[in-house]
XYZ file of C-alpha atoms in Angstrom:
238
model
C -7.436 4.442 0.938
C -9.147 7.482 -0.845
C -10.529 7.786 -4.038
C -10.224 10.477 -6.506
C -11.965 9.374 -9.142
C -14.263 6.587 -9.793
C -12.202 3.251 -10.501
C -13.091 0.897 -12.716
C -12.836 -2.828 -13.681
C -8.983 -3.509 -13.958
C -7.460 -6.871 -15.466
C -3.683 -6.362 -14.825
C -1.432 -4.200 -12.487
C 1.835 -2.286 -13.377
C 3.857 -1.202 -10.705
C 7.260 0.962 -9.762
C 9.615 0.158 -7.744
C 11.756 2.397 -6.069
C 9.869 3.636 -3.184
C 7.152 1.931 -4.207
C 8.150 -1.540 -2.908
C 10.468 -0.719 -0.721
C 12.178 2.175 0.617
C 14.919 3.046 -1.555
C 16.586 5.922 0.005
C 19.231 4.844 2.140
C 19.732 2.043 -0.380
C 20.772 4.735 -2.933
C 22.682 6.791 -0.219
C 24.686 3.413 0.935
C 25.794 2.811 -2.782
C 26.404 5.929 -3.571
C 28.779 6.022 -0.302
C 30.725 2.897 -0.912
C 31.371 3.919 -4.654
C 32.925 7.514 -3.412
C 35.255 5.748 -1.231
C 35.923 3.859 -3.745
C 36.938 6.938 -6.470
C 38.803 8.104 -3.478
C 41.072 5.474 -3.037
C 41.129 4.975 -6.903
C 43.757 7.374 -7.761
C 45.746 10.304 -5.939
C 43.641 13.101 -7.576
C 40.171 12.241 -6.437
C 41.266 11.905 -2.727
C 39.261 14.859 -1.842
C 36.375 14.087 -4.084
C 32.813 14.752 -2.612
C 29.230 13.558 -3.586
C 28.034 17.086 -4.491
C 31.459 16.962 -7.705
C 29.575 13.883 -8.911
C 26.043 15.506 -8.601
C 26.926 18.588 -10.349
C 28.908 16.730 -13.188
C 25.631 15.160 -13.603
C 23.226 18.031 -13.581
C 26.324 20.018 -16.351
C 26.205 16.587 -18.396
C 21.933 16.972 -18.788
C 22.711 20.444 -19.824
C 24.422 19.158 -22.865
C 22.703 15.800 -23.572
C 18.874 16.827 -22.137
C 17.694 13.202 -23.000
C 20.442 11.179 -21.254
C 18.496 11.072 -17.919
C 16.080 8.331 -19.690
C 19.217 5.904 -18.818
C 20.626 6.023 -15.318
C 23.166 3.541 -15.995
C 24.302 5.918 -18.837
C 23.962 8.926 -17.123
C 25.607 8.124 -14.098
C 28.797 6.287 -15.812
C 29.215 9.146 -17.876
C 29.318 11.567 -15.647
C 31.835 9.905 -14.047
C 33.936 9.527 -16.600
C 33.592 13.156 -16.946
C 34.763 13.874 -13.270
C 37.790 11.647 -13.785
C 39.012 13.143 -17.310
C 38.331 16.706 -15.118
C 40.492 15.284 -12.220
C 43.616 15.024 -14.836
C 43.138 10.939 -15.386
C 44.294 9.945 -18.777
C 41.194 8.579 -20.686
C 42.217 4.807 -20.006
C 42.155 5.549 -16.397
C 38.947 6.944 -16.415
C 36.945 4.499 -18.601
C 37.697 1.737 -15.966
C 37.428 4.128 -12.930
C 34.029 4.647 -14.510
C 33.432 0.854 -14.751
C 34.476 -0.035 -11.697
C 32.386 2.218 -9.954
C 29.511 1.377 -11.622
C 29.872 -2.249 -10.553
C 30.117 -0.993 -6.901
C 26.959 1.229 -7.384
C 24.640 -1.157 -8.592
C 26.326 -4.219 -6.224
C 24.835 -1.964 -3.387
C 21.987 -0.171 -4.777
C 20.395 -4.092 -5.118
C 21.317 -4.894 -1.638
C 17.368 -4.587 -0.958
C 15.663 -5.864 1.733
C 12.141 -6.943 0.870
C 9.588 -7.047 3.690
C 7.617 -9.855 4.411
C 4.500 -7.318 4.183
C 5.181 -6.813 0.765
C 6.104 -10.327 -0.592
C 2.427 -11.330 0.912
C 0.552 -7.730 -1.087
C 2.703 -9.224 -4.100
C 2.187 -12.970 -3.894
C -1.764 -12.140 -3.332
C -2.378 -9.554 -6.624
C -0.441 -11.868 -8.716
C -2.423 -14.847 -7.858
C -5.750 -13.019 -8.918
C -3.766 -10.131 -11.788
C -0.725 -9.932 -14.178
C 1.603 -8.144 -13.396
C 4.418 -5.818 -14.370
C 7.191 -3.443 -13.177
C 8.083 -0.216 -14.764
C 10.929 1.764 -13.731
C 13.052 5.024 -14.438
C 15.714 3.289 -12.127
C 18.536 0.195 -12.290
C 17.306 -1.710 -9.433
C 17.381 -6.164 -10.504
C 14.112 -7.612 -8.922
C 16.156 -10.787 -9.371
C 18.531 -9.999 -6.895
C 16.053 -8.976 -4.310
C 13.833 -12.061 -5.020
C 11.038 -9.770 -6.761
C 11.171 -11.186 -9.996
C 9.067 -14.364 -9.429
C 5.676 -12.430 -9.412
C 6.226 -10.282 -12.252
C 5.428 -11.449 -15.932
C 8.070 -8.562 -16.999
C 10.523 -5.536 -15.753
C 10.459 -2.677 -18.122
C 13.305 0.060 -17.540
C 13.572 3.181 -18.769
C 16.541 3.592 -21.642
C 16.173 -0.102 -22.615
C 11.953 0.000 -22.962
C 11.549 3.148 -24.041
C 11.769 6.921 -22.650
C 11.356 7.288 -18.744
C 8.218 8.213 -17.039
C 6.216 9.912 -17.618
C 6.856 9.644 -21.417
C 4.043 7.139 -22.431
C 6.469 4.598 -23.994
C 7.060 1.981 -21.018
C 3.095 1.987 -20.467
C 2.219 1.339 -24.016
C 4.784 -1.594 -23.755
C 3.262 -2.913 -20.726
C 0.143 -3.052 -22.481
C 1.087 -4.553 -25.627
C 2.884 -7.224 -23.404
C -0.182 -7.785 -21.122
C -2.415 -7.932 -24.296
C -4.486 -6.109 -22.463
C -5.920 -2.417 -22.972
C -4.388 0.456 -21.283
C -7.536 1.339 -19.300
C -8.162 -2.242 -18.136
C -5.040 -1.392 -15.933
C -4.199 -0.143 -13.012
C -0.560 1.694 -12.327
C 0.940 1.782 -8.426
C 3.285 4.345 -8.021
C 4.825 6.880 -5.531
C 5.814 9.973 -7.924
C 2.868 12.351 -8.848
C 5.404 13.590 -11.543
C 6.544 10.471 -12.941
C 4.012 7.109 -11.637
C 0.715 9.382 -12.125
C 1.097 11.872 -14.459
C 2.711 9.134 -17.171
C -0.136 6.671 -16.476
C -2.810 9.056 -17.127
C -1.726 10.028 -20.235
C -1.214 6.911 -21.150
C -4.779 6.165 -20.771
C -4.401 4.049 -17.536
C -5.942 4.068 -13.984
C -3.448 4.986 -11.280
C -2.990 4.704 -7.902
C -0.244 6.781 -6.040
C 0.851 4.804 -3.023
C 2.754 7.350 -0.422
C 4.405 4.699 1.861
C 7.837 6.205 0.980
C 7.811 9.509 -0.606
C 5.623 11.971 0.642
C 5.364 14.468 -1.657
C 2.331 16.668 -2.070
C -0.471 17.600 -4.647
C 0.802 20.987 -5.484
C 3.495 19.772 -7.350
C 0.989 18.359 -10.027
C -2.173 19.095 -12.158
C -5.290 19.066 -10.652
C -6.691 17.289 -13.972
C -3.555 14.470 -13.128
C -5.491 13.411 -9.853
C -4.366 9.770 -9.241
C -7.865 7.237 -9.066
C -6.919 6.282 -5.530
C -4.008 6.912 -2.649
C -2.968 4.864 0.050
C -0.432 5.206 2.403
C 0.808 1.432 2.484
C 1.095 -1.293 0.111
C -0.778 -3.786 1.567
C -4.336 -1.976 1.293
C -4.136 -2.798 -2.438
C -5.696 -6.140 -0.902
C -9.022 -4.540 -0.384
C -9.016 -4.745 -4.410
C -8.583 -8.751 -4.441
């Protein structure tokens, strides 16, 4: 644990998810695996699709719609769709293409297994601080039994703007009843987890369990309050 800046008194705890939680890398990679065999076997003209069509349908579609990326579920099915209309399916065929591959995607991107580490670091802040999740992603705490120690999930494109955009913070807030620098943010994105809850008026602490990016990619003025490297030395808090 290493502090940045000087923490001070917090009465609630907002936290991401992805990567934050748990490692959600080769849960993304899996899904997005099982849905491209799936688009493969879906009709004759996508037999030779590859991951890279679907990324760069995705990256072309942000292009034209820059604010789509605040809802994954959006973003992703629509791009799709667009690789299927591309592909020569008739509109019909592509609209349930889309569907169905959704429905495979987030089937396996909530196949998460949750450590016993972390249900412990989870079960112990909520017994002494609210708590909420924020994230810019699609992942169900429900299905991963999560949801039982948070008083809320708020997701980007249904609460608001992603992170960093303010919106999903002030929420959290409002919902907590509690002022935005009476809490404390966990994240693992400098860009996203840190930079959003400073602005937003919050304490933050950028956990690096997962994703190891570096300080050079942000601010110096967007420090984080504290780092750690695992998720349970938030206990030293308690």
């Amino acid at each position: 644990m290493h502090f940045y800046r000087t923490l001070q008194p917090f009465h609630a705890i907002t936290l991401d998810l992805d990567n934050t939680l748990y490692d959600n890398y080769p849960i993304i990679n899996q899904a997005e695996e099982k849905s491209l065999l799936f688009l493969q076997q879906y009709h004759p003209a996508l037999s030779k699709i590859q991951k890279k069509d679907y990324y760069q349908a995705r990256k072309t579609l942000r292009l034209t719609e820059p604010d789509i990326y605040h809802d994954v579920n959006y973003w992703r099915w629509k791009s799709l769709k667009i690789i299927l209309l591309q592909s020569g399916l008739t509109k019909h065929e592509a609209q349930l293409g889309a569907d169905y591959t959704m429905e495979i995607i987030i089937h396996w991107r909530n196949k998460i297994s949750i450590s016993f580490s972390t249900h412990d670091v989870l079960s112990a802040l909520s017994s002494k601080w609210p708590l909420i999740a924020i994230t810019n992603g699609n992942a169900n705490p429900v299905f991963c039994g999560l949801q039982k120690y948070f008083q809320d999930v708020l997701r980007a494109g249904i609460h608001g703007r992603a992170k960093p955009y303010t919106d999903m913070y002030y929420l959290a807030s409002k919902r907590f009843g509690i002022s935005c620098k009476n809490i404390l943010h966990v994240g693992d994105d400098l860009n996203t987890d840190v930079k959003g809850a400073i602005h937003a008026g919050m304490q933050s602490c950028w956990i690096s369990q997962y994703n190891l990016n570096r300080f050079f990619s942000i601010d110096t003025k967007l420090l984080p309050h504290l780092k750690i490297s695992k998720l349970a030395s938030l206990t030293y808090l308690l």
